């Protein structure tokens, strides 16, 4: 089914590199900025970190439908371009404009209106709830721009352009870090060698971090919309922006299962964290820091996922069964190999990685032990990530949703509940449940691909032609 000869196909490898390279770099930069962002807020104090972190799961939940509809737009554009139908690709991109406006306005109004109440629903004390609510409301104000950044970036990637989204997100992240530095801190002196330079600062604390995030979303959304509007293939300047009911239904039918998957995953994470909290403060601290530390080791997989979606969609549009199979398996092999190397590094140096985020020796030791557990499963997680990307590209999102939700709740949550509440296991047992979830998801997604369920979509497209 897959031979070494495929890896010698230079044209295929070049195209994978052109699409995946910028996306991997973008993931790396975003992770680095997230680390810096966390550190800057952490300097204010524990209360500030708690205020920002409290609504993080809600932020993921809000972003879910935006990313989901972006995947629907990406799949339709990639399939249309694979079939050589540039007009259909432009129309698919134009549907993204309506989705950005509709979702951006609707979700912006809802999130800002609910922001004062969400921290209390999450169990926050009154002193913390005010800062957390303000932070969430401010970051959600420019929701239209956030939607534009996500959906238009997906449209560009569907057209094979991952370089521009990478550069725009780089500019957005640099803007966020600089504004954080200026808005969080008060005016102070910056020592440069033997010279102390006076530096302006707003001293806004948590609200300064929120304003910095909001303004970076405005910049990113504006630049991404401009890049989409000027794109030679996608720009709707020639055909205009009109609702195409058939395409809109197709995008929504692809995006809705992805929305369900994101919601199920976010709710699962909330329940998962709640179960971990029963193990005590030490376990919860080690768990939270280890999860943050591990994010850097997902970079190759998630960076290459968009490339897998685009190339699978192109091959489906062409009706080329061999190309779809070979391209998907090649990306899977490369991602698994890269994440195997990352996993080896994680297994070898977990204490040093934990030491970046904490000086507590007990937290460091416990976190290092669970990082070694998850390091073994990194290649399998890579396979699951890429197979999910392939499902997204060919529009088989319902199967991906069923598998991901099933393993999250049936393996991770149910297993953790048994380990914590019945067998009274520790954090290592909980992370074994997380590894089991990733392993089962990998096996089920790969089995679905190997069995060739995606060939039905090739037959449907062939009949439509």
Coordinates of C-alpha atoms in Angstrom, one line a residue:
X1 CA 0.0 0.0 0.0
X2 CA 2.9 2.4 0.8
X3 CA 6.4 2.0 -0.4
X4 CA 9.7 3.8 -0.2
X5 CA 9.3 4.8 -3.8
X6 CA 6.7 7.3 -2.8
X7 CA 9.2 9.1 -0.7
X8 CA 11.4 9.6 -3.8
X9 CA 8.7 11.5 -5.6
X10 CA 10.4 14.9 -5.5
X11 CA 7.4 16.8 -6.9
X12 CA 5.1 15.5 -4.2
X13 CA 7.7 16.2 -1.5
X14 CA 8.3 19.7 -2.8
X15 CA 4.6 20.5 -2.7
X16 CA 4.3 19.0 0.8
X17 CA 7.2 21.1 1.9
X18 CA 5.9 24.3 0.3
X19 CA 2.5 23.9 2.1
X20 CA 3.7 22.4 5.4
X21 CA 6.9 24.4 6.0
X22 CA 5.2 27.8 6.6
X23 CA 2.5 26.1 8.6
X24 CA 5.0 24.3 10.9
X25 CA 6.9 27.6 11.3
X26 CA 3.6 29.4 12.1
X27 CA 2.8 26.8 14.8
X28 CA 6.2 27.2 16.3
X29 CA 6.0 31.0 16.4
X30 CA 2.5 30.8 18.0
X31 CA 3.7 28.5 20.7
X32 CA 6.7 30.7 21.4
X33 CA 4.4 33.7 21.7
X34 CA 2.0 31.8 23.9
X35 CA 4.9 31.0 26.2
X36 CA 6.0 34.6 26.3
X37 CA 2.4 35.8 26.8
X38 CA 1.9 33.5 29.8
X39 CA 5.2 34.6 31.3
X40 CA 4.3 38.3 30.9
X41 CA 0.9 37.9 32.6
X42 CA 2.5 35.7 35.2
X43 CA 4.8 38.5 36.3
X44 CA 1.8 40.5 37.5
X45 CA 0.9 37.8 40.0
X46 CA -1.0 34.6 40.5
X47 CA -4.4 36.4 40.5
X48 CA -3.7 37.8 37.0
X49 CA -2.7 34.4 35.6
X50 CA -5.8 32.9 37.1
X51 CA -8.0 35.6 35.6
X52 CA -6.6 35.1 32.2
X53 CA -6.6 31.3 32.4
X54 CA -10.1 31.0 33.9
X55 CA -11.9 31.7 30.6
X56 CA -9.4 30.0 28.4
X57 CA -11.6 27.0 27.8
X58 CA -14.5 29.4 26.9
X59 CA -12.1 31.0 24.3
X60 CA -11.4 27.6 22.8
X61 CA -15.2 26.9 22.7
X62 CA -15.8 30.2 20.9
X63 CA -13.1 29.6 18.4
X64 CA -14.4 26.1 17.6
X65 CA -17.2 27.2 15.2
X66 CA -14.9 29.6 13.5
X67 CA -12.2 27.0 12.8
X68 CA -14.9 24.5 11.8
X69 CA -16.4 26.7 9.1
X70 CA -12.9 27.6 8.0
X71 CA -12.3 23.9 7.5
X72 CA -15.5 23.7 5.4
X73 CA -14.3 26.6 3.2
X74 CA -10.9 25.0 2.9
X75 CA -12.3 21.6 1.8
X76 CA -14.6 23.2 -0.8
X77 CA -11.8 25.4 -2.3
X78 CA -9.3 22.6 -2.3
X79 CA -11.7 20.2 -4.0
X80 CA -12.7 22.8 -6.6
X81 CA -9.2 23.7 -7.5
X82 CA -8.3 20.0 -7.7
X83 CA -11.1 19.6 -10.3
X84 CA -9.7 22.7 -12.1
X85 CA -12.8 24.8 -11.4
X86 CA -11.5 28.2 -10.3
X87 CA -15.0 29.8 -10.5
X88 CA -16.3 27.3 -8.0
X89 CA -13.3 28.0 -5.7
X90 CA -14.0 31.8 -5.8
X91 CA -17.6 31.2 -5.0
X92 CA -16.6 28.9 -2.1
X93 CA -14.3 31.7 -0.8
X94 CA -17.1 34.2 -1.1
X95 CA -19.3 32.1 1.2
X96 CA -16.6 32.7 3.8
X97 CA -17.3 36.4 3.7
X98 CA -20.9 35.8 4.8
X99 CA -19.8 33.3 7.4
X100 CA -17.3 35.8 8.9
X101 CA -19.9 38.6 9.1
X102 CA -22.7 36.4 10.5
X103 CA -20.6 34.4 13.0
X104 CA -18.4 37.4 13.9
X105 CA -21.4 39.6 14.8
X106 CA -23.5 36.9 16.4
X107 CA -20.8 35.5 18.6
X108 CA -19.3 38.9 19.4
X109 CA -22.7 40.1 20.8
X110 CA -23.3 36.9 22.7
X111 CA -19.8 36.6 24.3
X112 CA -19.6 40.3 25.3
X113 CA -23.1 40.1 26.8
X114 CA -22.3 36.9 28.8
X115 CA -18.8 37.9 29.8
X116 CA -19.8 39.3 33.2
X117 CA -21.5 36.0 34.2
X118 CA -19.2 33.4 32.8
X119 CA -16.5 33.6 35.6
X120 CA -19.2 33.1 38.2
X121 CA -20.6 30.1 36.3
X122 CA -17.0 28.6 36.4
X123 CA -16.9 29.0 40.1
X124 CA -14.7 32.1 40.4
X125 CA -14.6 34.3 43.5
X126 CA -15.9 37.8 43.2
X127 CA -12.4 39.4 43.4
X128 CA -11.2 37.2 40.5
X129 CA -14.5 37.2 38.5
X130 CA -14.4 41.0 37.7
X131 CA -10.9 40.8 36.0
X132 CA -11.7 37.5 34.3
X133 CA -15.0 38.9 32.9
X134 CA -13.4 42.1 31.7
X135 CA -10.5 40.2 30.0
X136 CA -13.0 37.9 28.2
X137 CA -15.2 40.8 27.1
X138 CA -12.4 42.9 25.8
X139 CA -10.8 40.1 23.8
X140 CA -14.2 39.1 22.3
X141 CA -15.1 42.7 21.2
X142 CA -13.3 42.4 17.8
X143 CA -14.9 39.0 17.1
X144 CA -15.5 39.9 13.4
X145 CA -11.8 40.4 13.0
X146 CA -11.0 37.2 14.8
X147 CA -13.4 35.3 12.5
X148 CA -11.9 36.9 9.4
X149 CA -8.4 35.9 10.5
X150 CA -9.4 32.3 11.0
X151 CA -11.8 31.8 8.0
X152 CA -9.8 33.7 5.4
X153 CA -6.6 32.0 6.5
X154 CA -8.3 28.6 5.9
X155 CA -9.4 29.8 2.5
X156 CA -5.9 30.8 1.5
X157 CA -4.5 27.5 2.7
X158 CA -7.2 25.7 0.7
X159 CA -5.8 27.5 -2.4
X160 CA -2.3 26.2 -1.5
X161 CA -1.0 29.5 0.0
X162 CA 0.2 28.8 3.6
X163 CA 3.0 31.4 3.4
X164 CA 0.8 34.5 3.7
X165 CA -1.2 33.3 6.7
X166 CA 2.1 32.5 8.4
X167 CA 3.5 36.0 7.8
X168 CA 0.3 37.7 8.9
X169 CA 0.1 35.6 12.1
X170 CA 3.7 36.4 12.7
X171 CA 2.9 40.1 12.5
X172 CA -0.1 39.6 14.7
X173 CA 1.9 37.8 17.4
X174 CA 4.7 40.3 17.4
X175 CA 2.1 43.0 17.8
X176 CA 0.6 41.1 20.7
X177 CA 3.9 40.8 22.5
X178 CA 4.9 44.4 22.0
X179 CA 1.5 45.7 23.1
X180 CA 1.6 43.4 26.1
X181 CA 4.9 44.8 27.2
X182 CA 3.6 48.4 26.9
X183 CA 0.1 48.0 28.2
X184 CA 0.6 45.6 31.0
X185 CA 3.5 47.3 32.7
X186 CA 3.7 50.8 34.1
X187 CA 6.3 53.4 33.0
X188 CA 9.7 52.2 33.9
X189 CA 13.4 52.4 33.1
X190 CA 14.9 49.9 30.6
X191 CA 18.6 49.1 31.2
X192 CA 20.5 48.9 28.0
X193 CA 24.1 48.4 28.8
X194 CA 25.2 51.4 30.9
X195 CA 22.2 53.5 29.9
X196 CA 18.7 53.5 31.5
X197 CA 16.1 54.5 29.0
X198 CA 12.7 55.8 30.1
X199 CA 10.0 53.6 28.6
X200 CA 6.3 54.4 28.5
X201 CA 3.8 52.0 30.0
X202 CA 0.1 52.1 30.6
X203 CA 0.1 50.0 33.7
X204 CA -3.2 48.4 32.8
X205 CA -2.4 44.9 34.1
X206 CA -4.9 42.2 33.0
X207 CA -6.9 44.7 31.0
X208 CA -3.8 45.7 29.2
X209 CA -3.2 42.1 28.2
X210 CA -6.8 42.0 26.9
X211 CA -6.5 45.2 24.9
X212 CA -3.2 43.9 23.4
X213 CA -4.9 40.6 22.3
X214 CA -7.9 42.5 20.9
X215 CA -5.8 44.9 18.9
X216 CA -3.7 42.0 17.5
X217 CA -6.9 40.3 16.3
X218 CA -7.9 43.6 14.6
X219 CA -4.5 43.7 12.8
X220 CA -4.6 40.0 11.9
X221 CA -8.2 40.1 10.6
X222 CA -7.6 43.2 8.5
X223 CA -4.4 41.8 6.9
X224 CA -6.0 38.4 6.3
X225 CA -9.1 40.0 4.6
X226 CA -6.8 42.1 2.4
X227 CA -4.7 39.1 1.4
X228 CA -7.9 37.1 0.6
X229 CA -9.4 40.0 -1.4
X230 CA -6.2 40.4 -3.5
X231 CA -5.5 36.7 -4.0
X232 CA -5.3 36.0 -7.8
X233 CA -7.5 32.8 -7.6
X234 CA -9.9 33.5 -4.7
X235 CA -10.6 37.3 -5.1
X236 CA -14.3 37.8 -5.7
X237 CA -13.7 41.1 -7.4
X238 CA -14.6 39.6 -10.8
X239 CA -17.7 37.6 -9.8
X240 CA -18.8 39.5 -6.8
X241 CA -19.9 38.3 -3.3
X242 CA -23.1 36.3 -3.5
X243 CA -24.7 33.6 -1.5
X244 CA -24.5 30.2 -3.3
X245 CA -27.0 28.0 -1.4
X246 CA -25.5 24.7 -2.6
X247 CA -22.0 25.7 -1.6
X248 CA -23.1 27.2 1.7
X249 CA -24.9 24.0 2.6
X250 CA -21.8 22.0 1.7
X251 CA -19.6 24.2 3.8
X252 CA -21.9 24.0 6.8
X253 CA -22.4 20.2 6.4
X254 CA -18.6 19.8 6.6
X255 CA -18.2 22.4 9.4
X256 CA -21.0 21.3 11.7
X257 CA -19.4 17.9 12.7
X258 CA -16.1 19.8 13.3
X259 CA -18.0 22.2 15.6
X260 CA -19.4 19.2 17.5
X261 CA -16.0 17.7 17.8
X262 CA -14.5 20.9 19.2
X263 CA -17.3 21.4 21.6
X264 CA -17.0 17.7 22.8
X265 CA -13.3 18.1 23.2
X266 CA -13.6 21.4 25.1
X267 CA -16.2 20.0 27.4
X268 CA -14.1 16.9 27.8
X269 CA -11.1 18.9 28.8
X270 CA -13.2 20.8 31.4
X271 CA -14.4 17.5 32.9
X272 CA -10.9 16.0 32.6
X273 CA -9.3 18.9 34.5
X274 CA -12.0 18.7 37.2
X275 CA -11.2 15.0 37.8
X276 CA -7.4 15.8 38.0
X277 CA -8.2 18.5 40.6
X278 CA -9.4 15.8 42.9
X279 CA -5.8 14.5 43.1
X280 CA -4.8 17.7 44.9
X281 CA -2.9 21.0 44.3
X282 CA 0.4 19.4 43.5
X283 CA -1.1 17.0 40.9
X284 CA -3.1 19.8 39.3
X285 CA -0.1 22.2 39.1
X286 CA 2.1 19.4 37.6
X287 CA -0.7 18.5 35.1
X288 CA -1.3 22.1 34.0
X289 CA 2.3 22.9 33.5
X290 CA 3.1 19.6 31.8
X291 CA 0.2 20.2 29.3
X292 CA 1.6 23.7 28.5
X293 CA 5.2 22.3 28.1
X294 CA 4.0 19.5 25.8
X295 CA 2.4 21.9 23.3
X296 CA 5.7 22.6 21.7
X297 CA 6.0 18.9 20.7
X298 CA 2.7 19.0 18.7
X299 CA 4.1 21.5 16.3
X300 CA 5.1 19.2 13.4
X301 CA 1.7 17.4 13.5
X302 CA -0.6 20.4 13.6
X303 CA 1.6 22.3 11.3
X304 CA 1.3 19.6 8.6
X305 CA -2.4 19.0 9.2
X306 CA -3.5 21.9 7.0
X307 CA -1.2 20.6 4.2
X308 CA -2.8 17.2 4.5
X309 CA -6.3 18.7 4.2
X310 CA -5.4 20.8 1.2
X311 CA -3.6 18.0 -0.7
X312 CA -6.3 15.5 0.1
X313 CA -9.0 17.9 -1.1
X314 CA -7.1 18.6 -4.3
X315 CA -6.7 14.9 -5.1
X316 CA -10.3 14.2 -4.3
X317 CA -11.3 17.0 -6.7
X318 CA -9.1 15.5 -9.4
X319 CA -10.7 12.1 -8.8
X320 CA -7.1 10.7 -8.4
X321 CA -7.4 7.8 -5.9
X322 CA -3.7 6.9 -6.0
X323 CA -2.6 10.5 -5.5
X324 CA -4.9 10.9 -2.5
X325 CA -3.7 7.7 -0.9
X326 CA 0.1 8.3 -1.6
X327 CA 0.0 12.0 -0.6
X328 CA -1.9 11.3 2.7
X329 CA 0.4 8.4 3.7
X330 CA 3.5 10.3 2.8
X331 CA 2.5 13.3 5.0
X332 CA 1.6 10.8 7.8
X333 CA 5.0 9.1 7.6
X334 CA 6.9 12.4 7.7
X335 CA 4.8 13.8 10.6
X336 CA 5.1 10.6 12.6
X337 CA 8.9 10.5 12.0
X338 CA 9.3 14.1 13.1
X339 CA 7.1 13.7 16.2
X340 CA 9.0 10.5 17.1
X341 CA 12.2 12.6 17.2
X342 CA 10.4 15.2 19.3
X343 CA 9.1 12.5 21.6
X344 CA 12.6 11.1 22.1
X345 CA 13.7 14.6 23.1
X346 CA 10.7 15.0 25.5
X347 CA 11.5 11.6 27.0
X348 CA 15.2 12.5 27.5
X349 CA 14.9 16.0 29.0
X350 CA 11.5 16.4 30.7
X351 CA 13.0 17.9 33.9
X352 CA 14.7 20.6 32.0
X353 CA 11.5 21.4 30.2
X354 CA 9.4 21.5 33.4
X355 CA 12.1 23.8 34.9
X356 CA 11.3 26.5 32.4
X357 CA 7.9 26.9 34.0
X358 CA 8.4 26.1 37.7
X359 CA 11.1 26.0 40.4
X360 CA 9.1 23.7 42.7
X361 CA 11.0 20.4 42.7
X362 CA 8.0 18.2 43.6
X363 CA 5.9 19.7 40.7
X364 CA 8.9 19.4 38.4
X365 CA 9.4 15.7 39.3
X366 CA 5.8 14.7 38.9
X367 CA 5.4 16.7 35.7
X368 CA 8.6 15.0 34.3
X369 CA 7.2 11.6 35.0
X370 CA 4.0 12.2 33.1
X371 CA 5.8 13.8 30.2
X372 CA 7.9 10.6 29.8
X373 CA 4.6 8.6 29.6
X374 CA 3.1 10.8 26.9
X375 CA 6.4 11.0 25.0
X376 CA 6.1 7.4 23.9
X377 CA 2.8 8.1 22.1
X378 CA 3.9 11.2 20.1
X379 CA 4.2 9.3 16.8
X380 CA 0.7 7.8 17.2
X381 CA -0.7 11.2 18.0
X382 CA 0.9 12.5 14.8
X383 CA -0.9 9.8 12.8
X384 CA -4.2 10.8 14.4
X385 CA -3.6 14.5 13.7
X386 CA -2.8 13.9 10.0
X387 CA -5.6 11.4 9.5
X388 CA -8.0 14.0 10.9
X389 CA -6.7 16.6 8.5
X390 CA -7.3 14.2 5.6
X391 CA -10.9 13.6 6.8
X392 CA -11.3 17.4 6.9
X393 CA -9.9 17.9 3.4
X394 CA -12.2 15.3 1.8
X395 CA -15.2 16.4 3.8
X396 CA -15.5 13.3 5.9
X397 CA -15.8 15.3 9.1
X398 CA -18.7 13.3 10.6
X399 CA -16.5 10.2 11.0
X400 CA -13.8 12.2 12.5
X401 CA -16.2 13.8 15.0
X402 CA -17.7 10.4 16.0
X403 CA -14.2 8.9 16.5
X404 CA -12.7 11.8 18.4
X405 CA -15.8 12.3 20.7
X406 CA -16.1 8.6 21.3
X407 CA -12.4 8.2 22.4
X408 CA -12.4 11.4 24.4
X409 CA -15.5 10.4 26.5
X410 CA -15.3 6.6 26.2
X411 CA -11.6 6.2 26.8
X412 CA -10.1 9.3 28.4
X413 CA -12.9 10.6 30.6
X414 CA -14.3 7.1 31.5
X415 CA -10.8 5.8 32.1
X416 CA -9.8 8.7 34.3
X417 CA -13.1 8.5 36.3
X418 CA -12.3 4.8 37.0
X419 CA -8.6 5.5 37.9
X420 CA -9.3 8.5 40.2
X421 CA -12.7 7.6 41.8
X422 CA -12.5 3.7 41.9
X423 CA -8.9 2.7 41.9
X424 CA -7.5 5.9 43.5
X425 CA -4.7 6.1 41.0
X426 CA -2.3 9.1 40.7
X427 CA -1.5 11.5 37.9
X428 CA 0.5 8.9 36.0
X429 CA -2.6 6.7 35.7
X430 CA -4.6 9.7 34.4
X431 CA -2.0 10.5 31.7
X432 CA -2.0 6.8 30.7
X433 CA -5.8 7.3 30.0
X434 CA -4.9 10.3 27.9
X435 CA -2.3 8.2 26.0
X436 CA -4.9 5.5 25.5
X437 CA -7.3 8.1 24.0
X438 CA -4.7 9.2 21.5
X439 CA -3.8 5.6 20.6
X440 CA -7.4 4.5 20.0
X441 CA -8.1 7.6 18.0
X442 CA -5.0 7.0 15.9
X443 CA -6.0 3.3 15.2
X444 CA -9.6 4.1 14.4
X445 CA -8.8 7.0 12.0
X446 CA -6.1 5.0 10.3
X447 CA -8.3 1.9 10.0
X448 CA -11.0 4.0 8.3
X449 CA -8.5 5.4 5.8
X450 CA -6.9 2.0 5.1
X451 CA -10.3 0.5 4.5
X452 CA -10.9 3.1 1.8
X453 CA -14.2 4.6 3.0
X454 CA -13.1 7.8 1.3
X455 CA -13.4 6.1 -2.1
X456 CA -17.1 6.5 -1.9
X457 CA -16.6 10.3 -2.2
X458 CA -14.5 9.7 -5.3
X459 CA -17.4 7.7 -6.8
X460 CA -19.9 10.4 -5.9
X461 CA -17.8 13.1 -7.5
X462 CA -17.3 11.0 -10.6
X463 CA -21.0 10.5 -11.0
X464 CA -21.6 14.2 -10.6
X465 CA -19.3 14.9 -13.5

